[in-house]
Amino acid sequence: MPDLYTQLVSNPLGKLVASNVGLPQPVPLERWAPGAPVVDGQVLLGAAGGGRLAGPVAEVLALAEVAVSTELRDDLRTAAAHAHLDAAVFNPEAGGDQRFKALVFDATGIKQSAELAQLHHFFAPTVRRVQPSGRVVVLGTPPDAARSPKEAAAQRALEGFVRALGKELRHGATAHLVHVEPGAEPHLASTLRFTLSPKSAYVDAQVIRVGAGQAVPDVDWQRPLDGKVALVTGASRGIGLAIAEVLTRDGAHVVGLDVPVLGDDLRDAMDGLGGSALELDITGEDAGEQVVRHLGDEHGGVDVVVHNAGITRDKTLGRMSAEQWGLVLAINLTAEERLDDALLHASTIRRGGRIVCVSSMNGIAGAAGQTNYATSKAGVIGMVEAMAPVVAKQGLTINGVAPGFIETAMTAAMPIGPREAGRRMNSVSQGGLPVDVAEAIAWFASPASTGLNGNVVRVCGQSLLGA
Ligand code: NAD
């Protein structure tokens, strides 16, 4: 449900007034619904000469039954034909009013700065053809995997391009940069489907790294988590409840965890989803032991662990008590570490398992009155980065999301000034919804996301804070 201002400027009179006085003009973002196509419209595929991803991208698009056009280039036409992709040819010089739901550009062929002109060549004539809630996806090579300093610099330059373009796109359209390590080409599907689809509605101008990981299993894209068990902490309300709903939609049996005082709400929520409830304070001395025992006894293990439970206790540092500092750190960071230690030690997370942590944009940007919270959430990012190689040895992945302004009871209670600033100071001029965070978590949780490990992706509509 869009906020009131977004609704007002979505009608013709409101739009006219907003445009005349230079106010932001957010449009309701498209969200995904079960059974909907990955892309509701045409994708235009382009590439820099000598790239390595046109073939793999064409394969993903063909399997996802996406309608594709390509630039008139022999290498792209050949890649499409090999992938059995029945792609039309698009020539921007021919004019016409053809529009696209997404522009996808393989930039891996760019080996030096002069070749960055190919970005301009492809996007300048096409960017104004992107439809509302459309996507721009640029695919590159991680600079640290480049073969020369000049290639590394040119590949690093893509980040600036995507971040600037994210700020130029209008009407809810967003941009992404996907770094694909050499050898990770077969791992592209889950990330390409996520970035192209309305599931990534509130993710904008992020850099995502896809690595080689374990082999990608066959996945039912409508119910990728069929037969899987997912633990979600803080699941009785807000973002945690949305995560439980989306993981259930994707086929998982959700074990929702929350504090005993919210036991009734938790049980109601889990009953509604066909999941199960685990009433527990994650800071308890034996919390890890209890979670291990419950998941082992009742479910024979767990496949997805989502660390969502979190609190704020805001005060400027000079006025903050040791208790306010300690509680936030204990719940938001230390309890996650201890739970993971217990689960990893007991091998409760099955092979191919996923750990997903909820950080916060304020852990990246900082916020006055939140030294405790920002410390804890930056620590979560550090934990994801440091644990990625550790869990990989057990065939697991760990990733994180950093939400920006999300429409929840917590943000509804903010004073109107900071609330409106938080909502509008991003490229789509609105707050995100809990489902936007949940969709990003479901993408990391998918069995197809074996190539994603150590990523922290902001779900913030390209907020200006900490950018
Ligand atoms: P919320 O307060 O509605 O939900 C948090 C849940 O965590 C509650 O159900 C709470 O009972 C549970 N919880 C707290 N302490 C616990 C403990 N010791 N043991 C077990 N459960 C415990 O908050 P929300 O807005 O849904 O936030 C969810 C997560 O998203 C948090 O980690 C929060 O920091 C993060 N986040 C939220 C926003 C936002 O805009 N709402 C932005 C950035 C990050």
Short mmCIF file of C-alpha atoms and ligand atoms in Angstrom, two decimals:
data_model
loop_
_atom_site.label_atom_id
_atom_site.label_comp_id
_atom_site.label_asym_id
_atom_site.label_seq_id
_atom_site.Cartn_x
_atom_site.Cartn_y
_atom_site.Cartn_z
CA MET A 1 0.00 0.00 0.00
CA PRO A 2 1.68 3.28 -1.09
CA ASP A 3 1.90 6.08 1.51
CA LEU A 4 -0.63 8.94 1.34
CA TYR A 5 1.66 11.37 -0.50
CA THR A 6 2.49 8.76 -3.16
CA GLN A 7 -1.23 8.14 -3.64
CA LEU A 8 -1.93 11.87 -3.94
CA VAL A 9 0.71 12.52 -6.60
CA SER A 10 -0.40 9.44 -8.53
CA ASN A 11 -3.61 11.18 -9.66
CA PRO A 12 -3.44 13.73 -12.52
CA LEU A 13 -4.14 16.82 -10.38
CA GLY A 14 -1.65 15.83 -7.68
CA LYS A 15 0.96 15.08 -10.34
CA LEU A 16 0.46 18.49 -11.95
CA VAL A 17 0.78 20.33 -8.63
CA ALA A 18 3.87 18.35 -7.59
CA SER A 19 5.55 18.93 -10.92
CA ASN A 20 4.79 22.68 -10.93
CA VAL A 21 6.27 23.26 -7.48
CA GLY A 22 9.15 20.81 -7.95
CA LEU A 23 8.09 18.23 -5.33
CA PRO A 24 9.09 14.56 -5.58
CA GLN A 25 6.77 12.49 -7.75
CA PRO A 26 6.91 8.89 -6.55
CA VAL A 27 4.90 6.29 -8.44
CA PRO A 28 3.57 3.10 -6.81
CA LEU A 29 6.26 0.46 -7.42
CA GLU A 30 5.30 -2.80 -9.12
CA ARG A 31 5.63 -5.87 -6.87
CA TRP A 32 5.72 -9.52 -7.82
CA ALA A 33 2.76 -11.85 -7.36
CA PRO A 34 2.83 -15.65 -7.67
CA GLY A 35 2.39 -16.77 -11.27
CA ALA A 36 3.50 -13.40 -12.69
CA PRO A 37 6.24 -13.44 -15.35
CA VAL A 38 9.82 -12.60 -14.41
CA VAL A 39 9.62 -9.57 -16.69
CA ASP A 40 6.30 -8.13 -17.78
CA GLY A 41 7.51 -6.70 -21.08
CA GLN A 42 10.44 -6.73 -23.49
CA VAL A 43 14.11 -6.91 -22.51
CA LEU A 44 16.73 -5.30 -24.73
CA LEU A 45 20.06 -7.11 -24.62
CA GLY A 46 23.30 -5.37 -25.53
CA ALA A 47 26.98 -6.11 -25.05
CA ALA A 48 30.42 -4.63 -25.36
CA GLY A 49 32.52 -6.45 -27.95
CA GLY A 50 34.44 -9.46 -26.61
CA GLY A 51 32.24 -10.00 -23.52
CA ARG A 52 31.69 -13.43 -21.98
CA LEU A 53 28.12 -13.21 -20.66
CA ALA A 54 25.82 -12.73 -23.67
CA GLY A 55 25.46 -16.52 -24.04
CA PRO A 56 24.73 -17.27 -20.36
CA VAL A 57 22.35 -14.29 -20.15
CA ALA A 58 20.50 -15.41 -23.29
CA GLU A 59 20.12 -18.88 -21.76
CA VAL A 60 18.64 -17.50 -18.53
CA LEU A 61 16.25 -15.26 -20.44
CA ALA A 62 15.18 -18.11 -22.73
CA LEU A 63 14.45 -20.44 -19.78
CA ALA A 64 12.58 -17.63 -18.00
CA GLU A 65 10.47 -17.18 -21.17
CA VAL A 66 11.31 -13.50 -21.38
CA ALA A 67 10.59 -11.61 -24.62
CA VAL A 68 13.95 -10.29 -25.86
CA SER A 69 15.28 -7.93 -28.49
CA THR A 70 19.00 -7.53 -29.20
CA GLU A 71 21.16 -4.98 -30.88
CA LEU A 72 21.97 -5.90 -34.45
CA ARG A 73 25.33 -7.55 -33.81
CA ASP A 74 26.58 -10.91 -35.03
CA ASP A 75 27.89 -12.07 -31.62
CA LEU A 76 24.58 -11.29 -29.89
CA ARG A 77 22.51 -12.89 -32.62
CA THR A 78 24.68 -16.02 -32.42
CA ALA A 79 24.42 -16.14 -28.60
CA ALA A 80 20.63 -15.81 -28.83
CA ALA A 81 20.39 -18.51 -31.48
CA HIS A 82 22.52 -20.92 -29.40
CA ALA A 83 20.23 -20.33 -26.42
CA HIS A 84 17.15 -20.99 -28.62
CA LEU A 85 16.10 -17.46 -27.84
CA ASP A 86 13.76 -16.13 -30.47
CA ALA A 87 15.00 -12.55 -30.21
CA ALA A 88 13.84 -9.64 -32.35
CA VAL A 89 16.38 -7.08 -33.60
CA PHE A 90 16.20 -3.52 -32.35
CA ASN A 91 17.82 -0.65 -34.19
CA PRO A 92 17.50 2.62 -32.23
CA GLU A 93 18.39 4.64 -35.32
CA ALA A 94 15.19 3.45 -36.96
CA GLY A 95 13.24 5.60 -34.49
CA GLY A 96 9.79 4.38 -33.46
CA ASP A 97 8.30 4.29 -30.00
CA GLN A 98 9.35 0.82 -28.85
CA ARG A 99 9.69 0.69 -25.04
CA PHE A 100 11.48 -1.83 -22.85
CA LYS A 101 10.86 -3.17 -19.38
CA ALA A 102 14.58 -3.77 -18.97
CA LEU A 103 17.91 -3.01 -20.57
CA VAL A 104 20.63 -5.61 -19.94
CA PHE A 105 24.20 -4.86 -20.95
CA ASP A 106 27.15 -7.25 -20.78
CA ALA A 107 30.10 -4.96 -20.04
CA THR A 108 32.64 -7.73 -19.41
CA GLY A 109 34.24 -7.04 -22.79
CA ILE A 110 35.38 -3.60 -21.63
CA LYS A 111 39.13 -3.88 -21.04
CA GLN A 112 40.19 -0.22 -20.86
CA SER A 113 38.75 3.22 -20.29
CA ALA A 114 38.36 4.18 -23.96
CA GLU A 115 35.97 1.24 -24.36
CA LEU A 116 33.61 2.67 -21.74
CA ALA A 117 32.19 4.69 -24.65
CA GLN A 118 30.25 1.53 -25.46
CA LEU A 119 28.07 2.29 -22.41
CA HIS A 120 27.12 5.60 -23.94
CA HIS A 121 26.61 4.00 -27.35
CA PHE A 122 24.12 1.46 -25.96
CA PHE A 123 22.31 3.42 -23.27
CA ALA A 124 22.06 6.98 -24.62
CA PRO A 125 19.55 6.08 -27.33
CA THR A 126 17.66 3.54 -25.21
CA VAL A 127 17.48 4.81 -21.63
CA ARG A 128 14.42 6.96 -22.27
CA ARG A 129 12.63 3.88 -23.57
CA VAL A 130 12.64 2.23 -20.10
CA GLN A 131 9.09 1.73 -18.80
CA PRO A 132 7.85 2.54 -15.27
CA SER A 133 9.25 0.12 -12.64
CA GLY A 134 11.73 -0.94 -15.35
CA ARG A 135 15.27 -2.18 -14.84
CA VAL A 136 18.78 -1.51 -16.05
CA VAL A 137 21.18 -4.36 -15.36
CA VAL A 138 24.88 -3.96 -16.15
CA LEU A 139 27.04 -7.08 -15.92
CA GLY A 140 30.74 -6.71 -15.26
CA THR A 141 33.86 -8.44 -13.98
CA PRO A 142 34.86 -7.82 -10.33
CA PRO A 143 37.81 -5.40 -10.55
CA ASP A 144 39.91 -7.73 -8.35
CA ALA A 145 39.45 -10.46 -10.97
CA ALA A 146 40.50 -8.25 -13.89
CA ARG A 147 43.58 -9.24 -15.89
CA SER A 148 45.22 -5.80 -15.95
CA PRO A 149 45.12 -2.53 -14.03
CA LYS A 150 43.45 -0.83 -17.00
CA GLU A 151 40.72 -3.46 -17.13
CA ALA A 152 40.26 -3.20 -13.34
CA ALA A 153 39.88 0.58 -13.58
CA ALA A 154 37.39 0.33 -16.44
CA GLN A 155 35.37 -2.32 -14.62
CA ARG A 156 35.41 -0.25 -11.42
CA ALA A 157 34.10 2.67 -13.48
CA LEU A 158 30.87 0.74 -14.10
CA GLU A 159 29.93 1.34 -10.46
CA GLY A 160 29.87 5.10 -10.94
CA PHE A 161 27.87 4.69 -14.11
CA VAL A 162 25.19 2.56 -12.45
CA ARG A 163 24.95 4.74 -9.35
CA ALA A 164 24.50 7.88 -11.46
CA LEU A 165 22.02 6.22 -13.79
CA GLY A 166 20.02 5.00 -10.77
CA LYS A 167 19.55 8.66 -9.86
CA GLU A 168 18.47 9.62 -13.38
CA LEU A 169 15.91 6.88 -13.91
CA ARG A 170 12.32 7.92 -13.24
CA HIS A 171 8.96 6.31 -12.49
CA GLY A 172 10.22 3.61 -10.16
CA ALA A 173 12.85 2.25 -12.56
CA THR A 174 16.09 1.02 -10.93
CA ALA A 175 19.64 0.07 -11.93
CA HIS A 176 21.93 -2.77 -10.80
CA LEU A 177 25.54 -3.76 -11.31
CA VAL A 178 26.20 -7.50 -11.17
CA HIS A 179 29.86 -8.50 -10.90
CA VAL A 180 30.27 -12.00 -12.26
CA GLU A 181 33.54 -13.72 -11.41
CA PRO A 182 35.17 -15.59 -14.28
CA GLY A 183 33.85 -19.16 -13.99
CA ALA A 184 30.62 -18.08 -12.28
CA GLU A 185 28.62 -17.83 -15.51
CA PRO A 186 26.35 -20.83 -14.63
CA HIS A 187 25.40 -19.08 -11.37
CA LEU A 188 23.75 -16.08 -12.95
CA ALA A 189 20.12 -17.24 -13.10
CA SER A 190 18.88 -16.47 -9.58
CA THR A 191 20.46 -12.99 -9.54
CA LEU A 192 19.36 -12.07 -13.06
CA ARG A 193 15.80 -13.19 -12.32
CA PHE A 194 15.79 -11.22 -9.05
CA THR A 195 17.24 -8.00 -10.44
CA LEU A 196 14.99 -8.04 -13.51
CA SER A 197 11.76 -8.87 -11.69
CA PRO A 198 9.51 -6.74 -9.46
CA LYS A 199 10.96 -8.71 -6.52
CA SER A 200 13.81 -6.17 -6.47
CA ALA A 201 11.39 -3.19 -6.43
CA TYR A 202 13.21 -1.29 -3.64
CA VAL A 203 16.78 -2.45 -4.36
CA ASP A 204 18.52 0.23 -6.38
CA ALA A 205 22.09 0.93 -7.54
CA GLN A 206 23.63 -1.96 -5.65
CA VAL A 207 26.73 -3.93 -6.59
CA ILE A 208 26.13 -7.68 -6.35
CA ARG A 209 28.94 -10.20 -6.61
CA VAL A 210 28.27 -13.62 -8.11
CA GLY A 211 30.97 -16.23 -7.53
CA ALA A 212 31.36 -19.84 -8.57
CA GLY A 213 30.03 -21.57 -5.40
CA GLN A 214 28.61 -25.12 -5.41
CA ALA A 215 26.90 -26.60 -8.46
CA VAL A 216 23.45 -25.08 -9.05
CA PRO A 217 20.68 -27.60 -8.38
CA ASP A 218 17.51 -27.81 -10.48
CA VAL A 219 15.07 -25.32 -9.06
CA ASP A 220 11.31 -24.92 -9.30
CA TRP A 221 11.33 -21.14 -9.66
CA GLN A 222 7.78 -20.80 -8.32
CA ARG A 223 8.55 -22.79 -5.14
CA PRO A 224 12.36 -22.87 -4.80
CA LEU A 225 12.20 -23.72 -1.08
CA ASP A 226 9.88 -26.74 -1.37
CA GLY A 227 10.84 -29.25 1.31
CA LYS A 228 13.14 -26.80 3.10
CA VAL A 229 12.98 -25.66 6.72
CA ALA A 230 13.61 -21.99 7.50
CA LEU A 231 14.22 -20.42 10.92
CA VAL A 232 13.19 -16.74 11.11
CA THR A 233 13.93 -14.80 14.30
CA GLY A 234 11.62 -11.94 15.30
CA ALA A 235 8.87 -13.49 13.15
CA SER A 236 5.72 -12.39 14.99
CA ARG A 237 5.41 -9.00 13.27
CA GLY A 238 6.90 -6.37 10.96
CA ILE A 239 9.68 -7.36 8.61
CA GLY A 240 10.12 -10.79 10.26
CA LEU A 241 6.50 -11.70 9.57
CA ALA A 242 6.87 -10.61 5.93
CA ILE A 243 9.99 -12.79 5.65
CA ALA A 244 8.05 -15.75 7.08
CA GLU A 245 5.23 -15.14 4.57
CA VAL A 246 7.53 -14.92 1.54
CA LEU A 247 9.60 -17.97 2.52
CA THR A 248 6.34 -19.89 3.04
CA ARG A 249 5.12 -18.72 -0.37
CA ASP A 250 8.37 -20.08 -1.80
CA GLY A 251 7.66 -23.51 -0.28
CA ALA A 252 9.52 -23.50 3.05
CA HIS A 253 8.22 -24.72 6.40
CA VAL A 254 8.95 -21.70 8.60
CA VAL A 255 9.94 -22.02 12.22
CA GLY A 256 9.14 -18.56 13.58
CA LEU A 257 11.02 -17.51 16.69
CA ASP A 258 10.12 -14.65 19.00
CA VAL A 259 10.18 -13.65 22.66
CA PRO A 260 7.69 -15.50 24.93
CA VAL A 261 5.83 -12.28 25.71
CA LEU A 262 4.74 -12.19 22.03
CA GLY A 263 3.92 -15.92 22.08
CA ASP A 264 0.22 -15.48 21.20
CA ASP A 265 0.98 -13.28 18.18
CA LEU A 266 3.72 -15.65 17.08
CA ARG A 267 1.52 -18.73 17.31
CA ASP A 268 -1.33 -17.01 15.44
CA ALA A 269 1.06 -15.91 12.69
CA MET A 270 2.69 -19.32 12.33
CA ASP A 271 -0.66 -21.16 12.46
CA GLY A 272 -1.82 -18.96 9.58
CA LEU A 273 1.25 -19.93 7.56
CA GLY A 274 1.31 -23.62 8.46
CA GLY A 275 4.65 -23.06 10.17
CA SER A 276 5.71 -23.68 13.76
CA ALA A 277 6.44 -21.36 16.66
CA LEU A 278 9.50 -21.30 18.90
CA GLU A 279 9.15 -18.97 21.88
CA LEU A 280 12.60 -17.95 22.95
CA ASP A 281 14.70 -14.96 23.90
CA ILE A 282 17.78 -15.21 21.67
CA THR A 283 19.95 -13.58 24.32
CA GLY A 284 19.24 -16.40 26.78
CA GLU A 285 22.29 -18.28 28.06
CA ASP A 286 21.18 -21.56 26.48
CA ALA A 287 19.39 -20.08 23.42
CA GLY A 288 21.77 -21.74 20.95
CA GLU A 289 21.37 -25.11 22.63
CA GLN A 290 17.56 -24.80 22.60
CA VAL A 291 17.44 -23.81 18.92
CA VAL A 292 19.75 -26.67 17.96
CA ARG A 293 17.64 -29.12 19.96
CA HIS A 294 14.32 -27.86 18.57
CA LEU A 295 15.47 -27.86 14.94
CA GLY A 296 17.18 -31.25 15.32
CA ASP A 297 14.32 -32.99 17.16
CA GLU A 298 11.39 -31.52 15.24
CA HIS A 299 12.82 -31.05 11.75
CA GLY A 300 16.03 -33.05 11.49
CA GLY A 301 17.96 -29.81 10.83
CA VAL A 302 17.44 -26.49 9.06
CA ASP A 303 18.16 -25.15 5.57
CA VAL A 304 17.70 -21.40 5.95
CA VAL A 305 18.48 -19.24 9.00
CA VAL A 306 17.30 -15.63 8.93
CA HIS A 307 18.63 -13.38 11.69
CA ASN A 308 15.96 -10.70 11.70
CA ALA A 309 15.26 -10.01 15.41
CA GLY A 310 16.53 -6.58 16.32
CA ILE A 311 15.79 -3.61 18.54
CA THR A 312 16.60 0.07 18.89
CA ARG A 313 17.22 1.99 22.14
CA ASP A 314 17.96 5.48 20.81
CA LYS A 315 19.80 8.12 22.85
CA THR A 316 22.74 10.37 22.07
CA LEU A 317 25.90 8.75 23.42
CA GLY A 318 26.37 11.08 26.40
CA ARG A 319 22.86 10.23 27.61
CA MET A 320 22.91 6.53 26.76
CA SER A 321 22.95 4.10 29.68
CA ALA A 322 25.17 1.03 29.70
CA GLU A 323 21.97 -1.06 29.62
CA GLN A 324 20.73 0.66 26.45
CA TRP A 325 24.09 0.08 24.81
CA GLY A 326 24.39 -3.49 26.03
CA LEU A 327 20.89 -4.71 25.14
CA VAL A 328 21.12 -3.49 21.54
CA LEU A 329 24.54 -5.07 21.02
CA ALA A 330 23.44 -8.29 22.74
CA ILE A 331 20.31 -8.79 20.59
CA ASN A 332 21.43 -7.34 17.27
CA LEU A 333 24.91 -8.83 17.07
CA THR A 334 26.17 -11.09 19.86
CA ALA A 335 23.07 -13.32 19.88
CA GLU A 336 23.40 -13.89 16.12
CA GLU A 337 27.04 -14.87 16.51
CA ARG A 338 26.23 -17.25 19.35
CA LEU A 339 23.30 -18.83 17.47
CA ASP A 340 25.47 -19.37 14.40
CA ASP A 341 28.28 -20.82 16.53
CA ALA A 342 25.86 -23.33 18.07
CA LEU A 343 24.21 -24.25 14.74
CA LEU A 344 27.55 -24.63 12.94
CA HIS A 345 29.13 -26.55 15.79
CA ALA A 346 26.23 -29.04 15.85
CA SER A 347 26.07 -29.17 12.00
CA THR A 348 22.35 -28.37 12.28
CA ILE A 349 22.38 -26.34 9.06
CA ARG A 350 22.19 -28.83 6.21
CA ARG A 351 24.61 -28.75 3.27
CA GLY A 352 23.54 -26.08 0.78
CA GLY A 353 22.16 -24.11 3.71
CA ARG A 354 21.78 -20.36 3.80
CA ILE A 355 22.30 -17.82 6.56
CA VAL A 356 20.84 -14.37 5.91
CA CYS A 357 21.34 -11.46 8.30
CA VAL A 358 19.39 -8.23 8.62
CA SER A 359 21.68 -5.22 9.02
CA SER A 360 20.53 -1.65 8.43
CA MET A 361 21.38 1.36 6.33
CA ASN A 362 22.14 3.11 9.61
CA GLY A 363 24.91 0.55 10.12
CA ILE A 364 26.45 1.99 6.94
CA ALA A 365 25.54 5.69 7.22
CA GLY A 366 25.28 6.09 11.00
CA ALA A 367 22.50 8.11 12.60
CA ALA A 368 22.50 10.55 15.53
CA GLY A 369 21.09 8.86 18.61
CA GLN A 370 21.98 5.41 17.32
CA THR A 371 25.63 4.81 18.19
CA ASN A 372 24.58 1.50 19.78
CA TYR A 373 22.35 0.44 16.88
CA ALA A 374 24.80 1.53 14.14
CA THR A 375 27.65 -0.26 15.92
CA SER A 376 25.60 -3.46 16.10
CA LYS A 377 24.42 -3.30 12.48
CA ALA A 378 27.89 -2.47 11.11
CA GLY A 379 29.07 -5.45 13.14
CA VAL A 380 26.51 -7.59 11.33
CA ILE A 381 28.07 -6.54 8.02
CA GLY A 382 31.51 -7.43 9.38
CA MET A 383 30.18 -10.80 10.51
CA VAL A 384 28.75 -11.58 7.06
CA GLU A 385 32.01 -10.65 5.34
CA ALA A 386 34.22 -12.54 7.78
CA MET A 387 32.05 -15.65 8.01
CA ALA A 388 31.57 -16.08 4.24
CA PRO A 389 34.78 -18.06 3.66
CA VAL A 390 34.27 -19.95 6.93
CA VAL A 391 30.77 -21.22 6.14
CA ALA A 392 31.72 -21.94 2.52
CA LYS A 393 33.89 -24.78 3.85
CA GLN A 394 30.67 -26.43 5.13
CA GLY A 395 28.88 -25.86 1.80
CA LEU A 396 26.84 -22.95 3.19
CA THR A 397 26.49 -19.28 2.30
CA ILE A 398 25.97 -16.17 4.41
CA ASN A 399 24.68 -12.86 3.06
CA GLY A 400 22.99 -9.79 4.46
CA VAL A 401 20.42 -7.14 3.65
CA ALA A 402 20.61 -3.57 4.89
CA PRO A 403 17.12 -2.04 4.80
CA GLY A 404 16.65 1.70 4.51
CA PHE A 405 13.33 3.36 5.33
CA ILE A 406 10.76 0.55 5.50
CA GLU A 407 7.06 1.22 6.21
CA THR A 408 6.55 -0.54 9.55
CA ALA A 409 4.97 0.27 12.90
CA MET A 410 8.43 1.51 13.96
CA THR A 411 8.73 4.09 11.16
CA ALA A 412 5.03 5.06 11.38
CA ALA A 413 5.73 6.18 14.96
CA MET A 414 8.52 8.59 13.89
CA PRO A 415 7.87 12.37 14.04
CA ILE A 416 6.57 13.63 10.67
CA GLY A 417 9.73 15.59 9.74
CA PRO A 418 12.28 12.76 9.95
CA ARG A 419 9.65 10.36 8.61
CA GLU A 420 9.01 12.36 5.44
CA ALA A 421 12.74 12.99 4.97
CA GLY A 422 13.44 9.26 5.32
CA ARG A 423 10.73 8.42 2.81
CA ARG A 424 11.69 10.90 0.11
CA MET A 425 15.51 11.03 0.26
CA ASN A 426 16.02 8.18 -2.16
CA SER A 427 15.84 7.63 -5.89
CA VAL A 428 12.26 6.31 -5.88
CA SER A 429 11.03 9.00 -3.40
CA GLN A 430 9.18 6.58 -1.11
CA GLY A 431 9.66 4.09 1.69
CA GLY A 432 10.01 0.40 1.00
CA LEU A 433 7.63 -2.28 2.23
CA PRO A 434 8.52 -5.22 4.51
CA VAL A 435 7.95 -7.49 1.51
CA ASP A 436 10.83 -5.77 -0.31
CA VAL A 437 13.25 -6.86 2.42
CA ALA A 438 11.66 -10.32 2.44
CA GLU A 439 12.08 -10.74 -1.33
CA ALA A 440 15.80 -9.94 -1.09
CA ILE A 441 16.14 -12.48 1.70
CA ALA A 442 14.25 -15.10 -0.31
CA TRP A 443 16.64 -14.50 -3.23
CA PHE A 444 19.67 -15.16 -0.98
CA ALA A 445 17.85 -18.15 0.54
CA SER A 446 17.16 -19.83 -2.80
CA PRO A 447 19.02 -23.09 -3.51
CA ALA A 448 19.89 -21.48 -6.88
CA SER A 449 21.89 -18.73 -5.13
CA THR A 450 24.97 -20.87 -4.53
CA GLY A 451 27.14 -18.18 -6.13
CA LEU A 452 26.14 -15.51 -3.61
CA ASN A 453 28.30 -15.47 -0.51
CA GLY A 454 29.44 -12.48 1.55
CA ASN A 455 27.15 -9.96 -0.15
CA VAL A 456 25.39 -7.21 1.79
CA VAL A 457 22.73 -5.60 -0.35
CA ARG A 458 20.91 -2.44 0.64
CA VAL A 459 17.13 -2.44 0.29
CA CYS A 460 16.79 1.33 0.38
CA GLY A 461 15.69 2.68 -3.02
CA GLN A 462 19.20 4.17 -3.38
CA SER A 463 18.91 6.29 -0.26
CA LEU A 464 21.16 9.33 -0.24
CA LEU A 465 22.32 8.37 3.28
CA GLY A 466 25.63 6.55 3.37
CA ALA A 467 25.65 6.22 -0.40
P1 NAD B 1 9.98 -5.00 15.00
O1 NAD B 1 10.29 -4.40 16.31
O2 NAD B 1 8.61 -4.84 14.45
O3 NAD B 1 10.33 -6.56 15.02
C1 NAD B 1 11.48 -7.08 15.64
C2 NAD B 1 11.13 -8.43 16.20
O4 NAD B 1 12.29 -8.95 16.86
C3 NAD B 1 10.00 -8.36 17.24
O5 NAD B 1 9.03 -9.32 16.95
C4 NAD B 1 10.73 -8.63 18.54
O6 NAD B 1 9.94 -9.24 19.52
C5 NAD B 1 11.86 -9.54 18.07
N1 NAD B 1 12.91 -9.58 19.09
C6 NAD B 1 13.48 -8.53 19.70
N2 NAD B 1 14.35 -8.95 20.64
C7 NAD B 1 14.31 -10.30 20.63
C8 NAD B 1 14.96 -11.31 21.39
N3 NAD B 1 15.83 -11.01 22.38
N4 NAD B 1 14.70 -12.61 21.12
C9 NAD B 1 13.81 -12.93 20.14
N5 NAD B 1 13.16 -12.01 19.38
C10 NAD B 1 13.40 -10.72 19.64
O7 NAD B 1 11.08 -4.42 13.98
P2 NAD B 1 11.14 -4.42 12.37
O8 NAD B 1 10.99 -3.01 11.93
O9 NAD B 1 10.28 -5.46 11.78
O10 NAD B 1 12.68 -4.79 12.17
C11 NAD B 1 13.15 -6.10 11.86
C12 NAD B 1 14.64 -6.02 11.60
O11 NAD B 1 14.89 -5.11 10.53
C13 NAD B 1 15.44 -5.51 12.79
O12 NAD B 1 16.67 -6.23 12.86
C14 NAD B 1 15.68 -4.07 12.45
O13 NAD B 1 16.83 -3.56 13.08
C15 NAD B 1 15.84 -4.15 10.94
N6 NAD B 1 15.60 -2.89 10.23
C16 NAD B 1 14.35 -2.31 10.22
C17 NAD B 1 14.16 -1.12 9.49
C18 NAD B 1 12.81 -0.45 9.40
O14 NAD B 1 12.69 0.56 8.70
N7 NAD B 1 11.76 -0.96 10.05
C19 NAD B 1 15.23 -0.54 8.81
C20 NAD B 1 16.47 -1.15 8.88
C21 NAD B 1 16.64 -2.33 9.57
#
